[in-house]
Amino acid sequence: MLTLTQPQSAIFNSQQQIRRTQQKRKETQELLKKKWRAESNYTYICDQFKSLRQDLTVQRIKNDFTVKVYEQHARIALEKGDLGEYNQCQTQLKQLYAYNIPGHVMEFTAYRILYFLHTRNQIDINSMMAELTPQQKEDSAVKHALEVKSAISMTNYHSFFRLYLTAPNMGGYLMDHFAERERVNALKIMCKSYRPGLGTQFITEELGFLELQECITFLDSYKVPYSDAGKTTLNTKAAYPIFVEASKKFGKIDIKGQI
């Protein structure tokens, strides 16, 4: 029988401890995924993921498991609409990807583009465009995000809302955050172009609403006038100045993640 010396035994025990710790982290991550799907308790899940991330940071662990943890937390934050937490995960993922650690790089590259379109930070957008390689631009998710950018820059609301309804992965969750802004800008254009009225059913179909009532609820939130009691036609002449004024509230957005 092989007998280990004291130093060798210490090393062996240390390696065993490391393997047990790694396994426990993986089990924790899987458990959190299951609990989120079963209970959807975001406060609890977010706190637990942050604790797991802090443990990885303290131990200076940067590997594929670290990437998996940040990606999973980022997706949950997107699903819940927590852009502050998402932004923190996004920032860390960019650094981890720079080390060539495997992950869903293209998926999150597309998210970064959509995120910058939401914040309207032109410097970040320009930097992002300069970083993209020709190969990345051909990825389906990245290509979709670039088409969204093009639609916004050309104020092509028809194209924008077709892209909104067909966003891959979790891109739609990010686009939710600036869909209202683009709808207001679109209605400003539509009210100026269509006189004296515009059918609410047409607006529903053109601006990516899933049903007529959703569209009317949106219009009512801006207290716009209709041409009839049944709200089938928007009074575009009277509604135009309302949307001109409403568009002024959408400026540059600064979202900082929680450390």
mmCIF file with all atom_site columns, N, CA and C in Angstrom, residues 170-206:
data_model
loop_
_atom_site.group_PDB
_atom_site.id
_atom_site.type_symbol
_atom_site.label_atom_id
_atom_site.label_alt_id
_atom_site.label_comp_id
_atom_site.label_asym_id
_atom_site.label_entity_id
_atom_site.label_seq_id
_atom_site.pdbx_PDB_ins_code
_atom_site.Cartn_x
_atom_site.Cartn_y
_atom_site.Cartn_z
_atom_site.occupancy
_atom_site.B_iso_or_equiv
_atom_site.pdbx_formal_charge
_atom_site.auth_seq_id
_atom_site.auth_comp_id
_atom_site.auth_asym_id
_atom_site.auth_atom_id
_atom_site.pdbx_PDB_model_num
ATOM 1   N N  . MET A 1 170 ? -33.688 36.234 -25.704 1.00 0.00 ? 170 MET A N  1
ATOM 2   C CA . MET A 1 170 ? -34.416 37.104 -24.776 1.00 0.00 ? 170 MET A CA 1
ATOM 3   C C  . MET A 1 170 ? -34.334 38.576 -25.189 1.00 0.00 ? 170 MET A C  1
ATOM 4   N N  . GLY A 1 171 ? -34.062 38.791 -26.469 1.00 0.00 ? 171 GLY A N  1
ATOM 5   C CA . GLY A 1 171 ? -33.954 40.159 -26.974 1.00 0.00 ? 171 GLY A CA 1
ATOM 6   C C  . GLY A 1 171 ? -35.223 40.964 -26.790 1.00 0.00 ? 171 GLY A C  1
ATOM 7   N N  . GLY A 1 172 ? -36.363 40.285 -26.853 1.00 0.00 ? 172 GLY A N  1
ATOM 8   C CA . GLY A 1 172 ? -37.639 40.975 -26.687 1.00 0.00 ? 172 GLY A CA 1
ATOM 9   C C  . GLY A 1 172 ? -37.779 41.625 -25.319 1.00 0.00 ? 172 GLY A C  1
ATOM 10  N N  . TYR A 1 173 ? -37.181 41.000 -24.289 1.00 0.00 ? 173 TYR A N  1
ATOM 11  C CA . TYR A 1 173 ? -37.243 41.569 -22.950 1.00 0.00 ? 173 TYR A CA 1
ATOM 12  C C  . TYR A 1 173 ? -36.508 42.917 -22.892 1.00 0.00 ? 173 TYR A C  1
ATOM 13  N N  . LEU A 1 174 ? -35.393 43.005 -23.624 1.00 0.00 ? 174 LEU A N  1
ATOM 14  C CA . LEU A 1 174 ? -34.673 44.273 -23.678 1.00 0.00 ? 174 LEU A CA 1
ATOM 15  C C  . LEU A 1 174 ? -35.436 45.299 -24.503 1.00 0.00 ? 174 LEU A C  1
ATOM 16  N N  . MET A 1 175 ? -36.008 44.858 -25.610 1.00 0.00 ? 175 MET A N  1
ATOM 17  C CA . MET A 1 175 ? -36.744 45.786 -26.466 1.00 0.00 ? 175 MET A CA 1
ATOM 18  C C  . MET A 1 175 ? -38.009 46.300 -25.792 1.00 0.00 ? 175 MET A C  1
ATOM 19  N N  . ASP A 1 176 ? -38.539 45.528 -24.836 1.00 0.00 ? 176 ASP A N  1
ATOM 20  C CA . ASP A 1 176 ? -39.693 46.000 -24.066 1.00 0.00 ? 176 ASP A CA 1
ATOM 21  C C  . ASP A 1 176 ? -39.417 47.349 -23.417 1.00 0.00 ? 176 ASP A C  1
ATOM 22  N N  . HIS A 1 177 ? -38.167 47.583 -23.048 1.00 0.00 ? 177 HIS A N  1
ATOM 23  C CA . HIS A 1 177 ? -37.806 48.786 -22.310 1.00 0.00 ? 177 HIS A CA 1
ATOM 24  C C  . HIS A 1 177 ? -37.800 50.046 -23.183 1.00 0.00 ? 177 HIS A C  1
ATOM 25  N N  . PHE A 1 178 ? -37.673 49.868 -24.489 1.00 0.00 ? 178 PHE A N  1
ATOM 26  C CA . PHE A 1 178 ? -37.735 51.067 -25.333 1.00 0.00 ? 178 PHE A CA 1
ATOM 27  C C  . PHE A 1 178 ? -38.828 50.988 -26.393 1.00 0.00 ? 178 PHE A C  1
ATOM 28  N N  . ALA A 1 179 ? -39.730 50.024 -26.264 1.00 0.00 ? 179 ALA A N  1
ATOM 29  C CA . ALA A 1 179 ? -40.855 49.913 -27.193 1.00 0.00 ? 179 ALA A CA 1
ATOM 30  C C  . ALA A 1 179 ? -41.791 51.119 -27.059 1.00 0.00 ? 179 ALA A C  1
ATOM 31  N N  . GLU A 1 180 ? -42.039 51.566 -25.820 1.00 0.00 ? 180 GLU A N  1
ATOM 32  C CA . GLU A 1 180 ? -42.922 52.723 -25.634 1.00 0.00 ? 180 GLU A CA 1
ATOM 33  C C  . GLU A 1 180 ? -42.339 53.961 -26.307 1.00 0.00 ? 180 GLU A C  1
ATOM 34  N N  . ARG A 1 181 ? -41.053 54.174 -26.135 1.00 0.00 ? 181 ARG A N  1
ATOM 35  C CA . ARG A 1 181 ? -40.395 55.319 -26.766 1.00 0.00 ? 181 ARG A CA 1
ATOM 36  C C  . ARG A 1 181 ? -40.576 55.291 -28.275 1.00 0.00 ? 181 ARG A C  1
ATOM 37  N N  . GLU A 1 182 ? -40.381 54.122 -28.885 1.00 0.00 ? 182 GLU A N  1
ATOM 38  C CA . GLU A 1 182 ? -40.500 54.017 -30.332 1.00 0.00 ? 182 GLU A CA 1
ATOM 39  C C  . GLU A 1 182 ? -41.952 54.128 -30.787 1.00 0.00 ? 182 GLU A C  1
ATOM 40  N N  . ARG A 1 183 ? -42.885 53.692 -29.957 1.00 0.00 ? 183 ARG A N  1
ATOM 41  C CA . ARG A 1 183 ? -44.296 53.849 -30.299 1.00 0.00 ? 183 ARG A CA 1
ATOM 42  C C  . ARG A 1 183 ? -44.715 55.313 -30.282 1.00 0.00 ? 183 ARG A C  1
ATOM 43  N N  . VAL A 1 184 ? -44.233 56.033 -29.294 1.00 0.00 ? 184 VAL A N  1
ATOM 44  C CA . VAL A 1 184 ? -44.550 57.461 -29.225 1.00 0.00 ? 184 VAL A CA 1
ATOM 45  C C  . VAL A 1 184 ? -43.965 58.188 -30.424 1.00 0.00 ? 184 VAL A C  1
ATOM 46  N N  . ASN A 1 185 ? -42.706 57.888 -30.759 1.00 0.00 ? 185 ASN A N  1
ATOM 47  C CA . ASN A 1 185 ? -42.087 58.524 -31.925 1.00 0.00 ? 185 ASN A CA 1
ATOM 48  C C  . ASN A 1 185 ? -42.816 58.152 -33.214 1.00 0.00 ? 185 ASN A C  1
ATOM 49  N N  . ALA A 1 186 ? -43.254 56.905 -33.303 1.00 0.00 ? 186 ALA A N  1
ATOM 50  C CA . ALA A 1 186 ? -43.990 56.466 -34.487 1.00 0.00 ? 186 ALA A CA 1
ATOM 51  C C  . ALA A 1 186 ? -45.328 57.180 -34.598 1.00 0.00 ? 186 ALA A C  1
ATOM 52  N N  . LEU A 1 187 ? -46.028 57.301 -33.479 1.00 0.00 ? 187 LEU A N  1
ATOM 53  C CA . LEU A 1 187 ? -47.339 57.971 -33.491 1.00 0.00 ? 187 LEU A CA 1
ATOM 54  C C  . LEU A 1 187 ? -47.208 59.462 -33.813 1.00 0.00 ? 187 LEU A C  1
ATOM 55  N N  . LYS A 1 188 ? -46.115 60.043 -33.442 1.00 0.00 ? 188 LYS A N  1
ATOM 56  C CA . LYS A 1 188 ? -45.867 61.437 -33.802 1.00 0.00 ? 188 LYS A CA 1
ATOM 57  C C  . LYS A 1 188 ? -45.783 61.582 -35.321 1.00 0.00 ? 188 LYS A C  1
ATOM 58  N N  . ILE A 1 189 ? -45.098 60.647 -35.955 1.00 0.00 ? 189 ILE A N  1
ATOM 59  C CA . ILE A 1 189 ? -44.979 60.651 -37.418 1.00 0.00 ? 189 ILE A CA 1
ATOM 60  C C  . ILE A 1 189 ? -46.316 60.320 -38.073 1.00 0.00 ? 189 ILE A C  1
ATOM 61  N N  . MET A 1 190 ? -46.981 59.296 -37.543 1.00 0.00 ? 190 MET A N  1
ATOM 62  C CA . MET A 1 190 ? -48.246 58.862 -38.125 1.00 0.00 ? 190 MET A CA 1
ATOM 63  C C  . MET A 1 190 ? -49.319 59.931 -38.017 1.00 0.00 ? 190 MET A C  1
ATOM 64  N N  . CYS A 1 191 ? -49.371 60.614 -36.889 1.00 0.00 ? 191 CYS A N  1
ATOM 65  C CA . CYS A 1 191 ? -50.398 61.651 -36.699 1.00 0.00 ? 191 CYS A CA 1
ATOM 66  C C  . CYS A 1 191 ? -50.175 62.843 -37.615 1.00 0.00 ? 191 CYS A C  1
ATOM 67  N N  . LYS A 1 192 ? -48.928 63.071 -37.969 1.00 0.00 ? 192 LYS A N  1
ATOM 68  C CA . LYS A 1 192 ? -48.629 64.165 -38.891 1.00 0.00 ? 192 LYS A CA 1
ATOM 69  C C  . LYS A 1 192 ? -48.918 63.769 -40.335 1.00 0.00 ? 192 LYS A C  1
ATOM 70  N N  . SER A 1 193 ? -48.781 62.472 -40.615 1.00 0.00 ? 193 SER A N  1
ATOM 71  C CA . SER A 1 193 ? -48.932 61.995 -41.996 1.00 0.00 ? 193 SER A CA 1
ATOM 72  C C  . SER A 1 193 ? -50.360 61.619 -42.356 1.00 0.00 ? 193 SER A C  1
ATOM 73  N N  . TYR A 1 194 ? -51.133 61.123 -41.375 1.00 0.00 ? 194 TYR A N  1
ATOM 74  C CA . TYR A 1 194 ? -52.495 60.663 -41.634 1.00 0.00 ? 194 TYR A CA 1
ATOM 75  C C  . TYR A 1 194 ? -53.494 61.649 -41.027 1.00 0.00 ? 194 TYR A C  1
ATOM 76  N N  . ARG A 1 195 ? -54.239 62.325 -41.858 1.00 0.00 ? 195 ARG A N  1
ATOM 77  C CA . ARG A 1 195 ? -55.261 63.263 -41.393 1.00 0.00 ? 195 ARG A CA 1
ATOM 78  C C  . ARG A 1 195 ? -56.580 62.971 -42.095 1.00 0.00 ? 195 ARG A C  1
ATOM 79  N N  . PRO A 1 196 ? -57.725 63.132 -41.464 1.00 0.00 ? 196 PRO A N  1
ATOM 80  C CA . PRO A 1 196 ? -57.887 63.650 -40.086 1.00 0.00 ? 196 PRO A CA 1
ATOM 81  C C  . PRO A 1 196 ? -57.887 62.564 -39.015 1.00 0.00 ? 196 PRO A C  1
ATOM 82  N N  . GLY A 1 197 ? -57.897 61.282 -39.456 1.00 0.00 ? 197 GLY A N  1
ATOM 83  C CA . GLY A 1 197 ? -57.977 60.211 -38.468 1.00 0.00 ? 197 GLY A CA 1
ATOM 84  C C  . GLY A 1 197 ? -57.189 58.988 -38.887 1.00 0.00 ? 197 GLY A C  1
ATOM 85  N N  . LEU A 1 198 ? -56.983 58.083 -37.922 1.00 0.00 ? 198 LEU A N  1
ATOM 86  C CA . LEU A 1 198 ? -56.237 56.863 -38.184 1.00 0.00 ? 198 LEU A CA 1
ATOM 87  C C  . LEU A 1 198 ? -56.865 55.728 -37.383 1.00 0.00 ? 198 LEU A C  1
ATOM 88  N N  . GLY A 1 199 ? -57.179 54.628 -38.044 1.00 0.00 ? 199 GLY A N  1
ATOM 89  C CA . GLY A 1 199 ? -57.840 53.517 -37.386 1.00 0.00 ? 199 GLY A CA 1
ATOM 90  C C  . GLY A 1 199 ? -56.996 52.875 -36.296 1.00 0.00 ? 199 GLY A C  1
ATOM 91  N N  . THR A 1 200 ? -57.597 52.612 -35.156 1.00 0.00 ? 200 THR A N  1
ATOM 92  C CA . THR A 1 200 ? -56.860 52.002 -34.051 1.00 0.00 ? 200 THR A CA 1
ATOM 93  C C  . THR A 1 200 ? -56.458 50.556 -34.365 1.00 0.00 ? 200 THR A C  1
ATOM 94  N N  . GLN A 1 201 ? -57.211 49.898 -35.213 1.00 0.00 ? 201 GLN A N  1
ATOM 95  C CA . GLN A 1 201 ? -56.829 48.540 -35.610 1.00 0.00 ? 201 GLN A CA 1
ATOM 96  C C  . GLN A 1 201 ? -55.552 48.580 -36.437 1.00 0.00 ? 201 GLN A C  1
ATOM 97  N N  . PHE A 1 202 ? -55.426 49.586 -37.292 1.00 0.00 ? 202 PHE A N  1
ATOM 98  C CA . PHE A 1 202 ? -54.215 49.764 -38.095 1.00 0.00 ? 202 PHE A CA 1
ATOM 99  C C  . PHE A 1 202 ? -53.022 50.055 -37.182 1.00 0.00 ? 202 PHE A C  1
ATOM 100 N N  . ILE A 1 203 ? -53.237 50.897 -36.185 1.00 0.00 ? 203 ILE A N  1
ATOM 101 C CA . ILE A 1 203 ? -52.172 51.220 -35.232 1.00 0.00 ? 203 ILE A CA 1
ATOM 102 C C  . ILE A 1 203 ? -51.742 49.960 -34.478 1.00 0.00 ? 203 ILE A C  1
ATOM 103 N N  . THR A 1 204 ? -52.710 49.167 -34.092 1.00 0.00 ? 204 THR A N  1
ATOM 104 C CA . THR A 1 204 ? -52.432 47.907 -33.384 1.00 0.00 ? 204 THR A CA 1
ATOM 105 C C  . THR A 1 204 ? -51.495 47.024 -34.195 1.00 0.00 ? 204 THR A C  1
ATOM 106 N N  . GLU A 1 205 ? -51.802 46.857 -35.462 1.00 0.00 ? 205 GLU A N  1
ATOM 107 C CA . GLU A 1 205 ? -51.017 45.984 -36.325 1.00 0.00 ? 205 GLU A CA 1
ATOM 108 C C  . GLU A 1 205 ? -49.653 46.587 -36.667 1.00 0.00 ? 205 GLU A C  1
ATOM 109 N N  . GLU A 1 206 ? -49.617 47.885 -36.806 1.00 0.00 ? 206 GLU A N  1
ATOM 110 C CA . GLU A 1 206 ? -48.385 48.551 -37.237 1.00 0.00 ? 206 GLU A CA 1
ATOM 111 C C  . GLU A 1 206 ? -47.364 48.687 -36.111 1.00 0.00 ? 206 GLU A C  1
#
